Amino acid sequence: PIQIQSNALRAIQRINPKVFEELVEAGTCTADRVSGLKIGYKKGNKLAGLYDAGDWLVRFDTVGPALEAGLPATVVVDRPVIQQILVKHGLPEGTVRIKSRVQSYENLGNGRGVEATLEDGTKAYADVLVGADGIWSQVRKCIHDLDDGAGGYAASGAAGGALDDAEARKLARDTVRIAQRADRRYSGFTCYAALAPHRASNIEDVSYQILLGEKKYFVSTDGGGERQQWFALIREPAGGVDPEPTPENPTPKLNRLREEFAATGSGDQDGNVWDPFALELIEAASEDDIKRRDLYDGAPLLTTLDPRRLLNPWARGPVALCGDAAHPMMPNLGQGGCQSTEDGYRLGEELGTVTHTRQVPVALGKYSRVRVIRTSIVQGFAQLGSDLLVDFDLMMTIPLLGPFFLTMTQLSMPWVLRFLYTPEF
């Protein structure tokens, strides 16, 4: 499943009201319950404050800022359902092709469009090419003249994807190499993720929560249909892999997570006894359900002084980027897909002004200049938030600073949400 937050729902509503209606009907509302941050285990002191495992540190309201902006409430929808609705109402029959990754393209010039070469060698012709091909975008590699190996297949994303463990282990090592050539940043976190067929013990009251700890944190959200989607983010070097299952250790991923979030005895490796809610969800998933990926992101603007890239950060001629190809971000704000949806709306608005194909490059350049500012801010929030989450543990022990930091976080969240949930993008 994926969260379609209020700002993305408004974009979809403007693009196609019927798609919006069906997505809301198919989704599970997550804005009607509390969301926030909890401490993962007993922490603090008398001067900084004492907290037991599972105590709320910060709670935030997601429906209030949405209603203030006149936006619909956030829903969570299964990705295949979204695809079915988009194909049904958003695309003419016969226009969707799979296994058709773009390998390269040629700008035909003078408003004649673009010739794209697909991975099977066939050619495709269009007035506009939009590279929405993910963080390891091959189109981005071509637009920015990056080195060979900067685009392609690699393991990324908190949702885990559909790779089997053998392929995931291979890609974990390949990804380190690809990231260097593609100018992507390793976040410092590896992520274990699963969708557990489990009705959470706090489902009536909580839709989204993060359990905070030293060098790791545990995120859970209502996945709809009495399922919980969870992510365990652990700070460690890139390229790590789990042992292959053996008769002696048939569940290496589960066993590691049981140790990392131990709720009994002497606790984890640092002696911290975690809130049992993390293990409740971990134990509800099977070994095969759990996917592991290192998390990467990257600045929407490449680190460059090239004036052409600064003027048109995501566009070149009749070709543009959107989504993770342009602005990959950490998952803790749940805005990756939402910002991609906003991209789609703005792209359509700018292309809607075109009266001749020679005007396409100008429209795409304006699209990228408008979007790069907002997405840079959102991505910055996501990067900063992820880094600060693992520092909460330290904050809980510092007199005055800890309570001040918590208070500022609580006060700032409504402003952050108001920025995210703008009706204009």
Coordinates of C-alpha atoms in Angstrom, one line a residue:
P1 CA 0.0 0.0 0.0
I2 CA 0.9 3.6 -0.4
Q3 CA -0.3 6.7 1.4
I4 CA -2.0 9.2 -0.8
Q5 CA -1.9 12.3 1.3
S6 CA -4.2 15.3 1.1
N7 CA -2.0 17.3 -1.3
A8 CA -1.7 14.4 -3.8
L9 CA -5.4 13.8 -3.6
R10 CA -6.1 17.4 -4.6
A11 CA -3.8 17.0 -7.6
I12 CA -5.5 13.8 -8.7
Q13 CA -8.9 15.5 -8.2
R14 CA -7.9 18.3 -10.6
I15 CA -6.4 15.9 -13.1
N16 CA -9.3 13.4 -13.2
P17 CA -12.3 13.7 -10.7
K18 CA -13.4 10.1 -11.5
V19 CA -10.0 8.7 -10.6
F20 CA -10.0 10.7 -7.4
E21 CA -13.5 9.4 -6.4
E22 CA -12.5 5.8 -7.0
L23 CA -9.3 6.1 -5.1
V24 CA -11.0 7.6 -2.1
E25 CA -13.6 4.9 -2.2
A26 CA -11.0 2.1 -2.5
G27 CA -8.8 3.6 0.2
T28 CA -8.6 3.4 4.0
C29 CA -8.7 6.8 5.8
T30 CA -5.7 7.2 8.1
A31 CA -6.3 10.8 9.1
D32 CA -9.0 10.0 11.6
R33 CA -6.7 8.6 14.3
V34 CA -3.6 9.8 16.1
S35 CA -0.2 9.9 14.5
G36 CA 3.2 10.7 16.1
L37 CA 6.5 9.7 17.7
K38 CA 7.0 7.4 20.7
I39 CA 10.1 6.5 22.7
G40 CA 11.0 2.9 21.9
Y41 CA 12.2 2.0 25.4
K42 CA 12.6 3.5 28.9
K43 CA 14.8 6.6 28.7
G44 CA 15.6 9.9 30.3
N45 CA 16.4 11.2 33.7
K46 CA 14.8 13.4 36.4
L47 CA 16.3 16.6 34.8
A48 CA 15.5 15.8 31.2
G49 CA 12.3 13.9 31.9
L50 CA 11.5 10.2 32.4
Y51 CA 9.8 8.2 29.7
D52 CA 8.7 4.6 29.7
A53 CA 8.7 2.4 26.6
G54 CA 5.9 3.4 24.3
D55 CA 5.3 6.8 25.8
W56 CA 4.2 9.5 23.4
L57 CA 6.8 12.1 22.7
V58 CA 5.0 14.1 19.9
R59 CA 1.5 13.7 18.6
F60 CA 0.3 15.5 15.5
D61 CA -3.0 16.0 13.7
T62 CA -3.0 15.4 10.0
V63 CA -6.7 16.1 9.3
G64 CA -6.8 19.6 10.8
P65 CA -4.3 21.2 8.3
A66 CA -6.0 19.3 5.5
L67 CA -9.4 20.7 6.4
E68 CA -7.9 24.2 6.8
A69 CA -6.7 24.0 3.2
G70 CA -10.0 22.6 2.0
L71 CA -8.3 19.3 1.1
P72 CA -9.6 15.7 1.4
A73 CA -8.2 13.5 4.2
T74 CA -5.3 11.1 3.6
V75 CA -6.0 7.6 2.5
V76 CA -3.9 4.4 2.0
V77 CA -4.5 2.4 -1.1
D78 CA -2.9 -0.8 -2.5
R79 CA -0.6 0.0 -5.4
P80 CA -2.2 -2.6 -7.8
V81 CA -5.6 -1.0 -7.1
I82 CA -4.1 2.4 -8.0
Q83 CA -2.7 1.0 -11.2
Q84 CA -6.1 -0.5 -12.2
I85 CA -7.9 2.7 -11.6
L86 CA -5.4 4.8 -13.6
V87 CA -5.5 2.3 -16.5
K88 CA -9.3 2.2 -16.4
H89 CA -9.9 6.0 -16.3
G90 CA -6.7 7.8 -17.1
L91 CA -5.2 6.0 -20.2
P92 CA -6.5 5.0 -23.5
E93 CA -6.7 1.3 -24.1
G94 CA -3.5 -0.2 -25.6
T95 CA -1.2 2.6 -24.5
V96 CA 0.4 0.8 -21.5
R97 CA 3.4 -1.4 -22.3
I98 CA 5.5 -3.3 -19.8
K99 CA 9.1 -4.5 -20.1
S100 CA 9.7 -1.4 -22.2
R101 CA 12.4 0.4 -20.3
V102 CA 13.9 3.4 -22.1
Q103 CA 17.7 2.9 -22.7
S104 CA 18.5 6.0 -24.7
Y105 CA 16.8 8.7 -26.7
E106 CA 17.6 11.2 -29.5
N107 CA 16.1 14.7 -29.6
L108 CA 15.0 15.1 -33.3
G109 CA 15.1 18.9 -33.0
N110 CA 13.0 21.7 -34.3
G111 CA 9.8 20.5 -32.6
R112 CA 10.0 17.1 -34.3
G113 CA 9.9 15.3 -30.9
V114 CA 12.1 12.5 -29.6
E115 CA 13.1 9.0 -30.7
A116 CA 13.4 6.6 -27.7
T117 CA 15.2 3.3 -27.9
L118 CA 13.8 0.6 -25.6
E119 CA 15.7 -2.2 -23.9
D120 CA 14.5 -4.7 -26.5
G121 CA 15.9 -2.5 -29.3
T122 CA 12.6 -1.2 -30.6
K123 CA 12.0 2.5 -31.3
A124 CA 9.3 4.7 -30.0
Y125 CA 8.4 8.2 -31.2
A126 CA 6.7 11.0 -29.2
D127 CA 6.4 14.8 -28.9
V128 CA 7.5 14.5 -25.2
L129 CA 9.4 12.0 -23.2
V130 CA 8.9 12.0 -19.4
G131 CA 11.4 10.0 -17.4
A132 CA 9.4 8.7 -14.4
D133 CA 11.7 5.7 -14.2
G134 CA 12.8 5.9 -10.5
I135 CA 15.8 6.8 -8.5
W136 CA 18.2 4.9 -10.9
S137 CA 16.6 6.6 -13.9
Q138 CA 18.2 5.8 -17.3
V139 CA 16.5 8.9 -18.7
R140 CA 18.1 11.1 -16.1
K141 CA 21.5 9.5 -17.0
C142 CA 21.0 10.6 -20.6
I143 CA 19.7 14.1 -19.7
H144 CA 22.6 14.9 -17.5
D145 CA 25.3 13.0 -19.5
L146 CA 26.2 10.9 -16.5
D147 CA 28.8 8.1 -16.6
D148 CA 28.0 4.6 -17.8
G149 CA 26.4 2.7 -15.0
A150 CA 24.6 5.7 -13.5
G151 CA 21.2 4.3 -14.6
G152 CA 19.8 0.8 -14.5
Y153 CA 18.3 -1.7 -12.0
A154 CA 19.2 -1.5 -8.3
A155 CA 17.7 -2.1 -5.0
S156 CA 16.0 0.9 -3.3
G157 CA 12.9 2.1 -1.7
A158 CA 11.3 1.5 1.6
A159 CA 8.4 -0.5 0.2
G160 CA 10.8 -3.3 -0.7
G161 CA 9.5 -4.3 -4.1
A162 CA 9.0 -7.8 -5.5
L163 CA 12.6 -9.0 -5.7
D164 CA 13.5 -12.4 -4.2
D165 CA 16.2 -12.5 -1.5
A166 CA 18.9 -13.9 -3.9
E167 CA 18.5 -11.0 -6.3
A168 CA 18.2 -8.5 -3.5
R169 CA 21.6 -9.7 -2.1
K170 CA 23.2 -9.2 -5.5
L171 CA 21.6 -5.8 -6.1
A172 CA 22.6 -4.5 -2.6
R173 CA 26.3 -4.6 -3.7
D174 CA 25.6 -3.3 -7.2
T175 CA 23.6 -0.4 -5.8
V176 CA 26.7 1.0 -4.0
R177 CA 28.5 1.3 -7.4
I178 CA 25.5 2.7 -9.2
A179 CA 24.8 5.3 -6.5
Q180 CA 28.4 6.7 -6.8
R181 CA 28.0 7.1 -10.6
A182 CA 24.5 8.5 -10.3
D183 CA 25.4 11.1 -7.7
R184 CA 22.9 9.6 -5.2
R185 CA 23.3 9.9 -1.4
Y186 CA 23.2 6.9 0.9
S187 CA 21.0 7.9 3.8
G188 CA 22.9 5.8 6.3
F189 CA 20.0 3.5 6.8
T190 CA 19.2 0.0 5.7
C191 CA 15.4 -0.7 5.8
Y192 CA 13.5 -3.9 6.5
A193 CA 9.9 -3.7 5.4
A194 CA 6.8 -5.9 5.4
L195 CA 3.1 -5.8 5.0
A196 CA 1.8 -8.0 7.9
P197 CA -1.7 -9.6 7.7
H198 CA -2.4 -8.5 11.3
R199 CA -4.9 -6.3 13.1
A200 CA -2.7 -4.2 15.3
S201 CA -3.5 -4.0 19.0
N202 CA -3.8 -0.2 18.8
I203 CA -5.6 0.1 15.4
E204 CA -8.7 1.8 16.8
D205 CA -6.6 4.7 18.2
V206 CA -3.4 5.0 16.1
S207 CA -2.9 5.1 12.4
Y208 CA 0.8 5.9 12.2
Q209 CA 3.6 5.8 14.7
I210 CA 7.4 5.8 15.0
L211 CA 9.2 4.1 17.9
L212 CA 12.5 5.9 18.4
G213 CA 15.7 4.4 19.5
E214 CA 19.5 4.6 19.3
K215 CA 20.8 4.1 15.7
K216 CA 17.4 2.7 14.6
Y217 CA 13.7 3.4 14.6
F218 CA 10.5 1.4 13.8
V219 CA 7.7 2.8 11.7
S220 CA 4.2 1.4 11.4
T221 CA 1.1 2.5 9.6
D222 CA -2.4 1.1 8.9
G223 CA -2.2 -0.7 5.6
G224 CA -6.0 -1.2 5.3
G225 CA -7.9 -4.4 5.4
E226 CA -6.6 -5.3 8.9
R227 CA -3.0 -5.2 7.7
Q228 CA 0.0 -3.3 9.1
Q229 CA 2.8 -1.9 6.9
W230 CA 6.0 -1.6 8.9
F231 CA 9.6 -0.5 8.4
A232 CA 12.6 -1.0 10.6
L233 CA 15.3 1.4 9.8
I234 CA 18.8 0.7 11.1
R235 CA 21.9 2.8 10.8
E236 CA 24.8 0.9 9.2
P237 CA 27.1 1.1 6.2
A238 CA 25.7 0.5 2.7
G239 CA 25.9 -2.8 0.9
G240 CA 25.1 -5.1 3.8
V241 CA 23.2 -8.4 3.3
D242 CA 21.6 -11.0 5.5
P243 CA 22.9 -14.6 5.7
E244 CA 21.2 -17.1 3.4
P245 CA 18.7 -19.3 5.3
T246 CA 20.1 -22.6 6.5
P247 CA 18.5 -25.5 8.4
E248 CA 20.1 -24.1 11.6
N249 CA 18.9 -20.5 10.9
P250 CA 16.0 -20.7 8.5
T251 CA 14.8 -17.1 9.4
P252 CA 17.9 -14.8 9.4
K253 CA 16.0 -11.6 8.8
L254 CA 13.4 -12.3 11.5
N255 CA 16.1 -13.4 14.0
R256 CA 18.0 -10.1 13.5
L257 CA 14.9 -8.0 14.0
R258 CA 14.0 -10.0 17.1
E259 CA 17.4 -9.0 18.5
E260 CA 17.3 -5.4 17.4
F261 CA 13.8 -4.8 18.9
A262 CA 14.0 -7.3 21.9
A263 CA 11.2 -6.6 24.3
T264 CA 12.2 -9.0 27.1
G265 CA 15.3 -10.0 29.1
S266 CA 18.3 -7.8 28.7
G267 CA 16.9 -6.2 25.5
D268 CA 18.9 -5.3 22.4
Q269 CA 22.6 -5.1 22.0
D270 CA 22.7 -1.8 23.9
G271 CA 20.6 -3.2 26.8
N272 CA 17.4 -1.4 25.8
V273 CA 14.1 -3.3 26.3
W274 CA 11.8 -2.2 23.5
D275 CA 8.0 -1.6 23.6
P276 CA 6.6 -4.9 22.6
F277 CA 4.5 -3.4 19.8
A278 CA 7.5 -3.6 17.4
L279 CA 7.8 -7.3 17.9
E280 CA 4.0 -7.7 17.7
L281 CA 4.2 -6.6 14.0
I282 CA 7.5 -8.3 13.2
E283 CA 6.3 -11.6 14.4
A284 CA 3.1 -11.2 12.3
A285 CA 5.3 -11.3 9.2
S286 CA 6.9 -14.3 7.6
E287 CA 10.6 -14.4 6.6
D288 CA 9.5 -14.3 2.9
D289 CA 7.3 -11.2 3.6
I290 CA 10.3 -9.2 4.8
K291 CA 12.3 -7.3 2.2
R292 CA 15.5 -5.4 2.9
R293 CA 16.9 -2.4 1.0
D294 CA 19.4 0.3 1.6
L295 CA 17.8 3.7 1.4
Y296 CA 19.2 6.3 -1.0
D297 CA 18.0 9.8 -1.9
G298 CA 19.5 12.7 -3.7
A299 CA 19.2 16.5 -4.2
P300 CA 16.7 17.6 -6.9
L301 CA 19.5 19.8 -8.2
L302 CA 22.7 18.0 -9.1
T303 CA 25.8 19.3 -7.4
T304 CA 26.9 21.4 -10.4
L305 CA 27.7 24.9 -11.6
D306 CA 26.5 24.1 -15.1
P307 CA 24.1 27.0 -15.9
R308 CA 22.0 24.8 -18.2
R309 CA 21.2 22.4 -15.4
L310 CA 20.5 25.3 -13.0
L311 CA 18.1 26.9 -15.5
N312 CA 16.3 23.6 -16.4
P313 CA 17.1 21.2 -13.6
W314 CA 14.9 18.4 -14.8
A315 CA 14.5 19.1 -18.5
R316 CA 16.4 19.2 -21.7
G317 CA 14.7 19.8 -25.0
P318 CA 11.5 17.7 -25.3
V319 CA 12.6 15.4 -22.3
A320 CA 11.9 15.9 -18.6
L321 CA 12.1 14.0 -15.3
C322 CA 9.5 13.6 -12.6
G323 CA 9.1 11.6 -9.4
D324 CA 12.0 9.7 -7.9
A325 CA 14.0 10.2 -11.0
A326 CA 14.1 13.9 -10.1
H327 CA 13.8 14.1 -6.3
P328 CA 14.1 10.8 -4.4
M329 CA 13.5 11.3 -0.7
M330 CA 13.4 9.4 2.6
P331 CA 10.1 7.7 3.4
N332 CA 9.4 9.1 6.8
L333 CA 7.2 12.0 5.6
G334 CA 5.3 9.7 3.2
Q335 CA 5.7 12.4 0.5
G336 CA 7.6 10.5 -2.2
G337 CA 4.7 9.4 -4.2
C338 CA 2.7 12.6 -3.3
Q339 CA 5.3 14.9 -4.7
S340 CA 5.4 12.7 -7.8
T341 CA 1.7 13.2 -8.2
E342 CA 2.1 17.0 -7.8
D343 CA 4.8 16.8 -10.6
G344 CA 2.2 15.1 -12.9
Y345 CA -0.3 17.9 -12.3
R346 CA 2.2 20.7 -12.9
L347 CA 3.6 18.9 -16.0
G348 CA 0.1 18.7 -17.4
E349 CA -0.6 22.3 -16.7
E350 CA 2.5 23.5 -18.4
L351 CA 2.1 21.3 -21.4
G352 CA -1.5 22.4 -21.7
T353 CA -0.2 25.8 -22.7
V354 CA 1.7 24.4 -25.7
T355 CA 0.2 25.3 -29.2
H356 CA 3.2 24.0 -31.2
T357 CA 5.7 21.3 -30.5
R358 CA 8.5 23.8 -30.8
Q359 CA 7.2 25.3 -27.5
V360 CA 7.6 22.0 -25.6
P361 CA 11.1 22.7 -24.3
V362 CA 10.0 26.0 -22.8
A363 CA 7.0 24.4 -21.1
L364 CA 9.2 21.6 -19.6
G365 CA 11.8 24.1 -18.4
K366 CA 9.1 26.1 -16.6
Y367 CA 7.7 22.9 -15.1
S368 CA 11.1 22.0 -13.6
R369 CA 11.9 25.4 -12.3
V370 CA 8.5 25.7 -10.5
R371 CA 8.7 22.2 -9.0
V372 CA 12.3 22.1 -7.9
I373 CA 11.9 24.7 -5.1
R374 CA 9.0 22.9 -3.4
T375 CA 10.4 19.4 -3.8
S376 CA 13.8 20.6 -2.5
I377 CA 12.2 21.9 0.7
V378 CA 10.1 18.7 1.2
Q379 CA 13.2 16.5 0.6
G380 CA 15.2 18.6 3.1
F381 CA 12.5 18.0 5.7
A382 CA 12.6 14.3 5.0
Q383 CA 16.4 14.1 5.2
L384 CA 16.5 16.2 8.4
G385 CA 13.7 14.3 10.0
S386 CA 15.3 10.9 9.4
D387 CA 18.6 12.0 10.8
L388 CA 17.0 13.6 13.9
L389 CA 14.8 10.6 14.7
V390 CA 17.9 8.6 15.8
D391 CA 19.1 11.5 17.9
F392 CA 16.0 11.7 20.0
D393 CA 17.5 8.9 22.1
L394 CA 20.4 11.3 23.0
M395 CA 18.0 14.2 23.5
M396 CA 16.1 12.4 26.2
T397 CA 19.1 12.5 28.5
I398 CA 20.1 16.2 28.2
P399 CA 18.6 18.6 30.8
L400 CA 16.6 21.5 29.3
L401 CA 17.6 20.7 25.7
G402 CA 15.6 17.5 25.6
P403 CA 12.3 19.1 26.7
F404 CA 13.0 22.1 24.5
F405 CA 13.6 20.0 21.5
L406 CA 10.4 18.0 22.0
T407 CA 8.4 21.2 22.5
M408 CA 9.8 22.7 19.3
T409 CA 9.0 19.6 17.4
Q410 CA 5.5 19.6 18.6
L411 CA 5.0 23.3 17.8
S412 CA 6.6 23.0 14.3
M413 CA 4.7 20.0 13.0
P414 CA 1.4 21.9 12.3
W415 CA 3.5 24.3 10.2
V416 CA 5.3 21.5 8.3
L417 CA 1.9 19.9 7.6
R418 CA 0.4 23.2 6.4
F419 CA 3.3 23.5 4.0
L420 CA 2.9 20.0 2.7
Y421 CA -0.9 20.2 2.5
T422 CA -1.0 23.3 0.3
P423 CA -3.8 23.3 -2.4
E424 CA -1.4 24.9 -4.8
F425 CA 1.7 23.3 -6.3

